[in-house]
Coordinates of C-alpha atoms in Angstrom, one line a residue:
M1 CA -30.8 15.5 70.2
E2 CA -28.0 17.1 68.1
A3 CA -24.5 15.8 68.4
Y4 CA -22.2 17.7 70.8
S5 CA -19.7 19.6 68.6
L6 CA -16.9 22.2 68.6
K7 CA -19.5 24.8 67.8
D8 CA -21.1 24.1 71.2
V9 CA -17.7 24.2 72.9
K10 CA -17.0 27.6 71.4
R11 CA -20.4 29.0 72.2
V12 CA -20.4 27.8 75.8
Y13 CA -16.8 28.4 76.8
S14 CA -16.5 31.7 75.0
Y15 CA -19.4 32.8 77.2
Y16 CA -17.7 31.5 80.3
G17 CA -14.4 33.2 79.3
K18 CA -16.2 36.5 79.1
S19 CA -18.1 35.8 82.4
P20 CA -15.4 34.3 84.7
F21 CA -17.5 35.1 87.8
I22 CA -20.3 32.9 86.5
Y23 CA -17.9 30.2 85.6
N24 CA -16.3 30.3 89.1
I25 CA -19.7 30.0 90.7
S26 CA -20.6 27.1 88.4
S27 CA -17.3 25.4 89.3
Y28 CA -17.9 25.9 93.0
I29 CA -21.3 24.2 92.7
I30 CA -20.1 21.4 90.5
F31 CA -17.3 20.6 92.9
F32 CA -19.5 21.0 96.0
G33 CA -17.1 23.7 97.3
K34 CA -14.2 21.3 97.2
E35 CA -12.6 22.5 93.9
D36 CA -9.1 23.3 95.4
F37 CA -9.0 20.1 97.3
L38 CA -9.9 18.0 94.3
R39 CA -7.5 19.8 91.9
K40 CA -4.6 19.4 94.3
R41 CA -5.5 15.7 94.9
A42 CA -5.6 15.0 91.2
I43 CA -2.3 16.7 90.5
D44 CA -0.6 14.9 93.4
K45 CA -1.4 11.7 91.7
L46 CA 0.8 12.7 88.7
D47 CA 4.0 12.3 90.9
L48 CA 5.6 15.2 89.2
K49 CA 9.0 16.5 90.2
G50 CA 11.0 19.7 89.6
G51 CA 11.9 20.3 86.0
D52 CA 9.2 18.1 84.6
R53 CA 7.1 19.0 81.5
V54 CA 3.3 18.7 82.0
L55 CA 0.3 19.1 79.7
D56 CA -2.9 20.7 81.0
L57 CA -5.5 19.3 78.6
A58 CA -8.4 21.7 78.1
C59 CA -6.8 24.0 80.6
G60 CA -9.7 26.5 80.6
M61 CA -8.9 29.5 82.8
G62 CA -5.7 28.0 84.2
N63 CA -7.0 27.0 87.6
N64 CA -4.5 24.1 87.7
F65 CA -1.4 26.3 87.1
Y66 CA -0.6 27.2 90.6
Y67 CA -0.7 23.6 91.8
L68 CA 1.3 22.4 88.8
N69 CA 3.9 25.1 89.3
N70 CA 4.3 24.0 92.9
K71 CA 5.3 20.6 91.6
V72 CA 7.5 21.3 88.5
G73 CA 9.1 24.6 89.8
C74 CA 10.6 27.4 87.7
N75 CA 12.7 24.9 85.7
G76 CA 9.6 22.9 84.7
H77 CA 7.3 23.6 81.8
I78 CA 3.5 23.8 81.8
I79 CA 1.7 23.7 78.5
G80 CA -2.0 24.5 78.5
I81 CA -4.3 23.6 75.6
D82 CA -7.7 25.0 75.1
Y83 CA -10.1 25.5 72.2
T84 CA -11.5 28.9 73.1
E85 CA -9.5 32.1 73.1
E86 CA -11.7 33.7 75.7
M87 CA -10.7 31.1 78.3
L88 CA -7.1 31.3 77.3
K89 CA -7.2 35.1 77.7
V90 CA -8.2 34.7 81.4
A91 CA -5.5 32.0 81.8
R92 CA -2.9 34.4 80.5
K93 CA -3.9 37.1 82.9
K94 CA -3.9 34.6 85.8
A95 CA -0.5 33.3 85.0
K96 CA 0.9 36.9 84.7
L97 CA -0.7 37.9 88.0
K98 CA 0.9 34.9 89.8
G99 CA 4.3 35.6 88.1
L100 CA 4.4 32.2 86.4
G101 CA 6.8 32.5 83.5
N102 CA 7.0 28.8 82.7
I103 CA 3.6 28.5 81.1
R104 CA 2.9 28.2 77.3
L105 CA -0.7 28.4 76.1
I106 CA -1.9 27.1 72.8
K107 CA -5.3 27.5 71.2
K108 CA -6.1 24.1 69.6
D109 CA -8.6 21.4 69.2
A110 CA -7.4 18.7 71.6
A111 CA -8.3 16.0 69.1
K112 CA -5.6 17.4 66.8
L113 CA -2.7 17.4 69.1
N114 CA 0.7 16.8 67.5
F115 CA 3.3 16.9 70.2
P116 CA 6.3 14.6 69.8
K117 CA 6.1 11.1 71.2
N118 CA 7.3 10.6 74.8
Y119 CA 7.3 14.4 75.3
F120 CA 5.4 14.9 78.6
D121 CA 6.2 13.7 82.2
G122 CA 2.5 14.0 83.1
I123 CA -0.9 15.0 81.7
I124 CA -3.8 16.5 83.7
S125 CA -7.3 17.3 82.6
T126 CA -9.9 18.9 84.9
I127 CA -13.5 19.0 83.8
G128 CA -12.0 18.9 80.3
V129 CA -12.2 15.5 78.7
S130 CA -16.0 15.4 78.9
S131 CA -16.0 18.7 77.1
I132 CA -14.1 17.5 74.1
P133 CA -16.4 16.2 71.3
K134 CA -13.8 13.8 70.0
Y135 CA -12.5 12.9 73.4
K136 CA -11.3 9.5 72.4
E137 CA -9.0 10.9 69.7
A138 CA -7.8 13.6 72.2
L139 CA -6.9 11.0 74.8
K140 CA -5.2 8.8 72.3
K141 CA -3.0 11.6 70.9
S142 CA -2.2 13.1 74.3
I143 CA -1.2 9.7 75.7
N144 CA 1.0 9.2 72.7
S145 CA 2.9 12.3 73.8
L146 CA 3.3 10.9 77.3
K147 CA 6.5 9.2 78.4
I148 CA 6.4 5.5 79.1
G149 CA 5.8 4.9 82.8
K150 CA 4.3 8.3 83.3
K151 CA 0.7 9.1 84.3
I152 CA -2.4 10.9 83.0
V153 CA -4.9 12.0 85.5
I154 CA -8.5 13.0 84.7
L155 CA -10.7 14.9 87.2
D156 CA -14.1 15.1 85.7
G157 CA -17.8 14.8 86.4
K158 CA -20.7 12.5 85.4
L159 CA -24.2 11.7 86.5
F160 CA -24.8 10.3 90.0
D161 CA -24.4 6.5 90.6
N162 CA -26.9 4.0 91.9
K163 CA -29.0 5.2 94.8
Y164 CA -28.1 8.8 94.0
K165 CA -29.5 8.6 90.5
I166 CA -32.7 10.4 91.7
L167 CA -30.5 13.5 91.9
N168 CA -29.4 13.4 88.3
P169 CA -31.8 16.1 87.1
I170 CA -30.0 18.5 89.5
I171 CA -26.7 17.8 87.8
K172 CA -28.2 18.4 84.4
C173 CA -29.6 21.7 85.6
L174 CA -26.3 22.8 87.3
R175 CA -24.0 21.9 84.4
W176 CA -25.0 23.5 81.1
S177 CA -26.1 20.6 78.9
K178 CA -24.1 21.9 75.9
S179 CA -20.9 22.2 77.9
W180 CA -20.2 18.4 78.2
M181 CA -21.0 14.9 77.0
V182 CA -23.2 13.4 79.7
N183 CA -22.8 9.8 78.5
A184 CA -19.0 9.7 77.7
D185 CA -17.5 6.7 79.4
I186 CA -14.0 8.1 79.9
E187 CA -12.9 5.6 82.5
K188 CA -13.8 2.7 80.2
Y189 CA -11.8 4.1 77.3
A190 CA -8.9 5.0 79.5
K191 CA -8.6 1.3 80.4
E192 CA -8.1 0.5 76.8
L193 CA -5.2 2.8 76.5
L194 CA -3.5 2.7 79.9
N195 CA -2.2 0.4 82.5
D196 CA -3.1 0.3 86.2
V197 CA -6.2 2.5 85.8
K198 CA -7.7 3.5 89.1
T199 CA -10.8 5.7 89.8
E200 CA -11.6 7.5 93.0
K201 CA -15.2 8.7 93.3
F202 CA -16.7 11.6 95.3
F203 CA -20.2 13.0 96.0
G204 CA -22.2 9.9 94.9
G205 CA -19.9 9.3 91.9
S206 CA -20.8 12.7 90.3
I207 CA -17.1 13.7 90.5
Y208 CA -14.2 11.3 89.9
I209 CA -10.5 11.1 89.5
T210 CA -9.2 8.5 87.0
S211 CA -5.5 7.9 86.7
G212 CA -3.5 5.5 84.6
T213 CA 0.1 4.8 83.5
K214 CA 1.3 4.7 79.9
I215 CA 2.6 1.3 78.8
E216 CA 4.8 0.5 75.7

């Protein structure tokens, strides 16, 4: 099998950006109809407050923006990073329709982030880290830009655990194989970079929320 690459990311997510209806159906299925609940739960774990600056890593179509804006308010700042212009185009429209003027969108490979150290009050990624070929480098650089004592929260998917493994072929069918890295152990790597790492699992472990705090 060929290595997962930025070429795959561009091909898959450019398609999704041009076909948001299909993307939304896919998300509904992946999240078992609980997408809004899970996004809100993940963002709640960031403990954001009014005026905070937050990074939405691999922000996609901006489905986190509404919930983030509810936390940071009009005086806060939301910065969304994504590799595909097609996804960002939808995110821009969504932000405009909701009247969100505190959002800055940047087209960039997440593995090449160069924000200042101790810049963000929180970092969120939703079905994003597993879609970044060099996810370890992306996590390392994004965490470097996080303020000490602040949190990064990752809402993502993987194959089913234990007795549910018999259902893994279904996951592979529902989630386009070239849209993510099936075997990326994101939680394990997060434990190498963060303190107090906790994971909450849903739907037989196929969806999880991992959170951790930056230490010095």
